[in-house]
Amino acid sequence: PVLRITERALAKVGYKITSLSDPVAALGLYSENPNDFDIVITDISMPEMSGDQLTAKLLEINPQQLIVLCTGYSEKVTAESAKKLGAKEVFLKPMKPTELVRYVRKVLDEN
């Protein structure tokens, strides 16, 4: 449900969205077309591969990729720890769709 809400909120304001719930499949798709993605938003807690692992693999492919981590546990990931991983920011869940849209625009504009 969170993935669909995020997808709808960003598509509604004109972003082209590719969303996958499987991090291994997402990495495979990204590997084929890394220049097709302006920003990657990933949850920190996922099956098969955590968000920090996915971040590391994405940055191996494209060190300039904008990555934002999402988490519902602020003590598990902080803005500082996310930046050490190479992510630009951390979104704390739950986030209202309007906040998400503003946050994505901010990250894109700053980078």
Coordinates of N, CA, C and O in Angstrom, one line a residue:
P1 N 0.8 -1.2 0.0 CA 0.0 0.0 0.0 C 0.9 1.3 0.0 O 0.5 2.2 -0.7
V2 N 2.0 1.3 0.8 CA 2.8 2.5 0.8 C 3.4 2.7 -0.6 O 3.5 3.9 -1.0
L3 N 3.8 1.7 -1.2 CA 4.4 1.8 -2.6 C 3.4 2.4 -3.5 O 3.7 3.3 -4.3
R4 N 2.2 2.0 -3.5 CA 1.1 2.5 -4.4 C 0.8 4.0 -4.1 O 0.6 4.8 -5.0
I5 N 0.7 4.3 -2.8 CA 0.4 5.7 -2.4 C 1.6 6.6 -2.9 O 1.3 7.7 -3.5
T6 N 2.8 6.2 -2.7 CA 4.0 6.9 -3.2 C 3.9 7.1 -4.7 O 4.1 8.2 -5.2
E7 N 3.7 6.0 -5.4 CA 3.6 6.0 -6.8 C 2.5 7.0 -7.3 O 2.8 7.9 -8.2
R8 N 1.3 6.9 -6.8 CA 0.2 7.8 -7.2 C 0.5 9.3 -6.9 O 0.3 10.2 -7.7
A9 N 1.1 9.6 -5.7 CA 1.4 11.0 -5.3 C 2.4 11.6 -6.3 O 2.2 12.7 -6.7
L10 N 3.4 10.9 -6.7 CA 4.5 11.4 -7.5 C 4.0 11.5 -9.0 O 4.3 12.4 -9.7
A11 N 3.3 10.5 -9.4 CA 2.8 10.5 -10.8 C 1.7 11.6 -11.0 O 1.7 12.2 -12.1
K12 N 1.0 11.9 -10.0 CA -0.1 12.9 -10.1 C 0.5 14.3 -10.4 O -0.1 15.1 -11.1
V13 N 1.8 14.5 -10.0 CA 2.4 15.8 -10.2 C 3.4 15.8 -11.4 O 4.1 16.7 -11.6
G14 N 3.3 14.7 -12.2 CA 4.1 14.6 -13.4 C 5.3 13.8 -13.4 O 6.0 13.7 -14.5
Y15 N 5.7 13.2 -12.3 CA 6.9 12.4 -12.4 C 6.7 11.0 -13.0 O 5.6 10.5 -12.9
K16 N 7.6 10.6 -13.8 CA 7.5 9.2 -14.4 C 8.1 8.3 -13.3 O 9.2 8.4 -12.9
I17 N 7.2 7.3 -13.0 CA 7.6 6.4 -11.9 C 7.8 5.0 -12.3 O 7.0 4.5 -13.1
T18 N 8.8 4.4 -11.8 CA 9.0 2.9 -12.0 C 9.0 2.4 -10.5 O 9.9 2.8 -9.8
S19 N 8.1 1.6 -10.2 CA 8.1 1.1 -8.8 C 8.1 -0.5 -8.8 O 7.4 -1.1 -9.5
L20 N 8.9 -1.0 -7.9 CA 9.1 -2.4 -7.7 C 9.1 -2.7 -6.2 O 9.8 -1.9 -5.5
S21 N 8.5 -3.7 -5.8 CA 8.6 -4.1 -4.4 C 9.7 -5.1 -4.1 O 10.0 -5.4 -2.9
D22 N 10.4 -5.6 -5.1 CA 11.5 -6.5 -4.9 C 12.8 -5.8 -5.2 O 13.1 -5.4 -6.3
P23 N 13.7 -5.7 -4.2 CA 14.9 -5.0 -4.4 C 15.9 -5.7 -5.3 O 16.6 -5.0 -6.0
V24 N 15.8 -7.0 -5.4 CA 16.7 -7.7 -6.4 C 16.3 -7.4 -7.8 O 17.1 -7.1 -8.7
A25 N 15.0 -7.4 -8.0 CA 14.5 -7.0 -9.4 C 14.7 -5.6 -9.7 O 15.1 -5.2 -10.8
A26 N 14.6 -4.7 -8.7 CA 14.9 -3.3 -8.9 C 16.4 -3.1 -9.3 O 16.7 -2.3 -10.2
L27 N 17.3 -3.8 -8.6 CA 18.7 -3.7 -8.9 C 18.9 -4.1 -10.3 O 19.7 -3.5 -11.1
G28 N 18.3 -5.2 -10.7 CA 18.5 -5.7 -12.1 C 18.0 -4.8 -13.1 O 18.7 -4.5 -14.1
L29 N 16.8 -4.2 -12.9 CA 16.3 -3.2 -13.8 C 17.2 -1.9 -13.9 O 17.5 -1.4 -15.0
Y30 N 17.7 -1.5 -12.7 CA 18.5 -0.3 -12.7 C 19.8 -0.6 -13.4 O 20.4 0.2 -14.1
S31 N 20.4 -1.8 -13.2 CA 21.7 -2.2 -13.9 C 21.6 -2.1 -15.4 O 22.6 -1.7 -16.0
E32 N 20.4 -2.4 -15.9 CA 20.2 -2.3 -17.4 C 20.1 -0.9 -17.9 O 20.5 -0.6 -19.0
N33 N 19.6 0.0 -17.1 CA 19.3 1.4 -17.5 C 19.6 2.4 -16.4 O 18.7 3.2 -16.1
P34 N 20.8 2.5 -15.9 CA 21.0 3.4 -14.8 C 20.8 4.9 -15.1 O 20.4 5.7 -14.2
N35 N 20.9 5.3 -16.3 CA 20.7 6.7 -16.7 C 19.2 7.1 -16.8 O 18.9 8.2 -17.0
D36 N 18.3 6.1 -16.6 CA 16.9 6.4 -16.7 C 16.3 6.9 -15.4 O 15.1 7.2 -15.3
F37 N 17.1 6.9 -14.3 CA 16.6 7.2 -13.0 C 17.2 8.5 -12.5 O 18.4 8.6 -12.3
D38 N 16.4 9.5 -12.2 CA 16.9 10.7 -11.6 C 17.1 10.6 -10.1 O 18.0 11.1 -9.5
I39 N 16.2 9.8 -9.5 CA 16.2 9.6 -8.0 C 15.7 8.2 -7.7 O 14.8 7.7 -8.4
V40 N 16.3 7.6 -6.7 CA 15.8 6.3 -6.3 C 15.4 6.4 -4.8 O 16.1 6.9 -4.0
I41 N 14.2 6.0 -4.5 CA 13.6 6.0 -3.2 C 13.5 4.5 -2.8 O 12.8 3.8 -3.4
T42 N 14.1 4.2 -1.7 CA 14.1 2.8 -1.2 C 13.8 2.7 0.3 O 14.3 3.6 1.0
D43 N 13.1 1.7 0.7 CA 12.9 1.5 2.1 C 14.2 0.8 2.7 O 14.9 0.1 2.0
I44 N 14.4 1.0 3.9 CA 15.6 0.4 4.6 C 15.3 -1.0 4.9 O 16.2 -1.9 4.8
S45 N 14.1 -1.4 5.2 CA 13.7 -2.7 5.6 C 13.0 -3.4 4.5 O 11.8 -3.1 4.2
M46 N 13.7 -4.3 3.8 CA 13.0 -5.1 2.7 C 13.5 -6.5 2.8 O 14.6 -6.8 3.3
P47 N 12.8 -7.4 2.2 CA 13.2 -8.8 2.2 C 14.3 -9.0 1.1 O 14.4 -8.3 0.2
E48 N 15.2 -9.9 1.4 CA 16.3 -10.3 0.4 C 17.4 -9.4 0.4 O 18.6 -9.8 0.2
M49 N 17.2 -8.1 0.5 CA 18.3 -7.1 0.4 C 17.8 -5.8 1.1 O 16.7 -5.3 0.8
S50 N 18.5 -5.3 2.1 CA 18.1 -4.1 2.8 C 18.4 -2.9 2.0 O 19.1 -2.9 1.0
G51 N 17.8 -1.8 2.3 CA 18.0 -0.5 1.6 C 19.4 0.0 1.6 O 19.9 0.5 0.7
D52 N 20.1 -0.3 2.7 CA 21.5 0.1 2.7 C 22.4 -0.7 1.8 O 23.3 -0.2 1.1
Q53 N 22.0 -2.0 1.7 CA 22.7 -2.9 0.7 C 22.4 -2.4 -0.7 O 23.3 -2.4 -1.6
L54 N 21.1 -2.2 -1.0 CA 20.7 -1.7 -2.3 C 21.4 -0.4 -2.7 O 21.9 -0.2 -3.8
T55 N 21.5 0.5 -1.7 CA 22.2 1.8 -1.9 C 23.6 1.6 -2.3 O 24.1 2.2 -3.3
A56 N 24.3 0.7 -1.6 CA 25.7 0.5 -2.0 C 25.9 -0.1 -3.4 O 26.7 0.3 -4.1
K57 N 25.0 -1.0 -3.8 CA 25.1 -1.6 -5.1 C 24.7 -0.6 -6.2 O 25.4 -0.6 -7.2
L58 N 23.7 0.2 -5.9 CA 23.4 1.3 -6.9 C 24.5 2.3 -7.1 O 24.8 2.7 -8.2
L59 N 25.2 2.6 -6.0 CA 26.3 3.6 -6.1 C 27.5 3.0 -6.7 O 28.3 3.7 -7.3
E60 N 27.7 1.7 -6.7 CA 28.7 1.0 -7.4 C 28.5 1.2 -8.9 O 29.5 1.4 -9.7
I61 N 27.3 1.1 -9.3 CA 26.9 1.3 -10.8 C 27.0 2.8 -11.2 O 27.6 3.1 -12.2
N62 N 26.5 3.6 -10.4 CA 26.5 5.1 -10.7 C 26.7 5.9 -9.4 O 25.7 6.1 -8.6
P63 N 27.9 6.3 -9.1 CA 28.2 7.0 -7.9 C 27.5 8.3 -7.7 O 27.5 8.9 -6.6
Q64 N 26.9 8.9 -8.8 CA 26.2 10.1 -8.7 C 24.7 10.0 -8.5 O 24.0 11.0 -8.4
Q65 N 24.2 8.8 -8.4 CA 22.8 8.5 -8.3 C 22.2 9.2 -7.0 O 22.8 9.0 -5.9
L66 N 21.1 9.9 -7.1 CA 20.4 10.4 -6.0 C 19.6 9.3 -5.3 O 18.8 8.7 -6.0
I67 N 19.9 9.0 -4.1 CA 19.1 8.0 -3.4 C 18.6 8.5 -2.1 O 19.3 9.2 -1.3
V68 N 17.3 8.2 -1.8 CA 16.7 8.6 -0.6 C 16.2 7.3 0.1 O 15.6 6.4 -0.5
L69 N 16.5 7.1 1.4 CA 16.1 6.0 2.2 C 14.8 6.4 2.9 O 14.7 7.5 3.4
C70 N 13.9 5.4 3.0 CA 12.7 5.5 3.8 C 12.8 4.6 5.0 O 13.2 3.4 4.9
T71 N 12.3 5.0 6.1 CA 12.2 4.2 7.3 C 11.1 4.6 8.2 O 10.8 5.8 8.3
G72 N 10.6 3.7 9.0 CA 9.7 4.0 10.0 C 10.3 4.0 11.4 O 9.7 4.3 12.4
Y73 N 11.7 3.8 11.4 CA 12.4 3.7 12.6 C 13.5 4.7 12.6 O 14.6 4.5 12.1
S74 N 13.3 5.9 13.2 CA 14.3 7.0 13.1 C 15.5 6.6 13.9 O 16.6 7.1 13.6
E75 N 15.5 5.7 14.8 CA 16.7 5.3 15.6 C 17.6 4.4 14.7 O 18.7 4.2 15.0
K76 N 17.0 3.7 13.8 CA 17.7 2.8 12.9 C 18.6 3.5 11.9 O 19.7 3.1 11.6
V77 N 18.0 4.5 11.3 CA 18.7 5.3 10.2 C 18.5 6.8 10.5 O 17.3 7.2 10.7
T78 N 19.5 7.5 10.5 CA 19.5 9.0 10.7 C 20.0 9.6 9.4 O 20.5 9.0 8.6
A79 N 19.8 10.9 9.3 CA 20.3 11.6 8.1 C 21.8 11.5 8.0 O 22.3 11.3 6.9
E80 N 22.4 11.5 9.1 CA 23.9 11.3 9.1 C 24.3 9.9 8.7 O 25.2 9.8 7.8
S81 N 23.7 8.9 9.2 CA 24.1 7.5 8.8 C 23.7 7.3 7.3 O 24.4 6.6 6.6
A82 N 22.6 7.9 6.9 CA 22.2 7.7 5.5 C 23.2 8.4 4.6 O 23.6 7.8 3.5
K83 N 23.7 9.5 4.9 CA 24.7 10.2 4.1 C 26.0 9.4 4.1 O 26.7 9.4 3.1
K84 N 26.4 8.8 5.2 CA 27.6 7.9 5.2 C 27.4 6.8 4.2 O 28.4 6.3 3.6
L85 N 26.2 6.3 4.0 CA 25.9 5.2 3.1 C 26.0 5.7 1.6 O 26.1 5.0 0.7
G86 N 25.8 7.0 1.5 CA 25.8 7.6 0.1 C 24.5 8.1 -0.3 O 24.3 8.7 -1.3
A87 N 23.4 7.9 0.6 CA 22.1 8.5 0.3 C 22.1 10.0 0.6 O 22.8 10.5 1.4
K88 N 21.2 10.7 -0.1 CA 21.1 12.1 0.1 C 20.3 12.5 1.3 O 20.5 13.5 1.9
E89 N 19.2 11.7 1.5 CA 18.3 12.1 2.6 C 17.6 10.8 3.2 O 17.7 9.7 2.6
V90 N 16.9 11.0 4.2 CA 16.1 10.0 4.8 C 14.6 10.5 5.0 O 14.5 11.6 5.4
F91 N 13.7 9.8 4.5 CA 12.2 10.1 4.7 C 11.8 9.3 5.9 O 12.0 8.1 5.9
L92 N 11.1 9.9 6.8 CA 10.6 9.1 7.9 C 9.1 8.8 7.6 O 8.3 9.7 7.3
K93 N 8.7 7.5 7.7 CA 7.4 7.1 7.5 C 6.6 7.2 8.8 O 7.2 7.0 9.8
P94 N 5.3 7.4 8.8 CA 4.6 7.7 7.6 C 4.7 9.2 7.1 O 5.0 10.1 8.0
M95 N 4.6 9.4 5.9 CA 4.7 10.7 5.3 C 3.5 11.0 4.4 O 3.1 10.1 3.6
K96 N 2.9 12.1 4.6 CA 1.7 12.5 3.7 C 2.2 12.6 2.3 O 3.3 13.1 2.0
P97 N 1.4 12.3 1.3 CA 1.7 12.4 -0.1 C 2.2 13.8 -0.5 O 3.2 13.9 -1.2
T98 N 1.6 14.8 0.0 CA 2.0 16.2 -0.3 C 3.4 16.5 0.2 O 4.2 17.1 -0.4
E99 N 3.7 15.9 1.4 CA 5.1 16.1 2.0 C 6.1 15.4 1.2 O 7.2 15.9 0.9
L100 N 5.8 14.2 0.7 CA 6.6 13.4 -0.1 C 7.0 14.1 -1.4 O 8.1 14.2 -1.8
V101 N 6.0 14.7 -2.1 CA 6.2 15.4 -3.3 C 7.1 16.6 -3.1 O 8.1 16.8 -3.8
R102 N 6.9 17.3 -2.0 CA 7.8 18.5 -1.7 C 9.2 18.0 -1.4 O 10.2 18.7 -1.8
Y103 N 9.3 16.9 -0.7 CA 10.6 16.4 -0.3 C 11.4 16.0 -1.5 O 12.6 16.2 -1.6
V104 N 10.8 15.2 -2.4 CA 11.4 14.8 -3.6 C 11.9 16.0 -4.5 O 13.0 16.0 -4.9
R105 N 11.1 17.0 -4.6 CA 11.4 18.2 -5.4 C 12.6 18.9 -4.7 O 13.5 19.3 -5.4
K106 N 12.7 18.9 -3.4 CA 13.8 19.5 -2.7 C 15.1 18.8 -3.0 O 16.1 19.4 -3.3
V107 N 15.0 17.5 -2.9 CA 16.3 16.7 -3.1 C 16.7 16.9 -4.6 O 17.9 17.1 -4.8
L108 N 15.8 16.8 -5.5 CA 16.2 17.0 -6.9 C 16.8 18.4 -7.1 O 17.8 18.6 -7.8
D109 N 16.1 19.5 -6.6 CA 16.6 20.8 -6.8 C 18.0 21.1 -6.1 O 18.8 21.8 -6.7
E110 N 18.2 20.5 -5.0 CA 19.5 20.7 -4.3 C 20.6 19.9 -4.9 O 21.8 20.3 -4.7
N111 N 20.3 18.9 -5.7 CA 21.4 18.1 -6.3 C 21.3 18.2 -7.8 O 21.9 17.5 -8.5

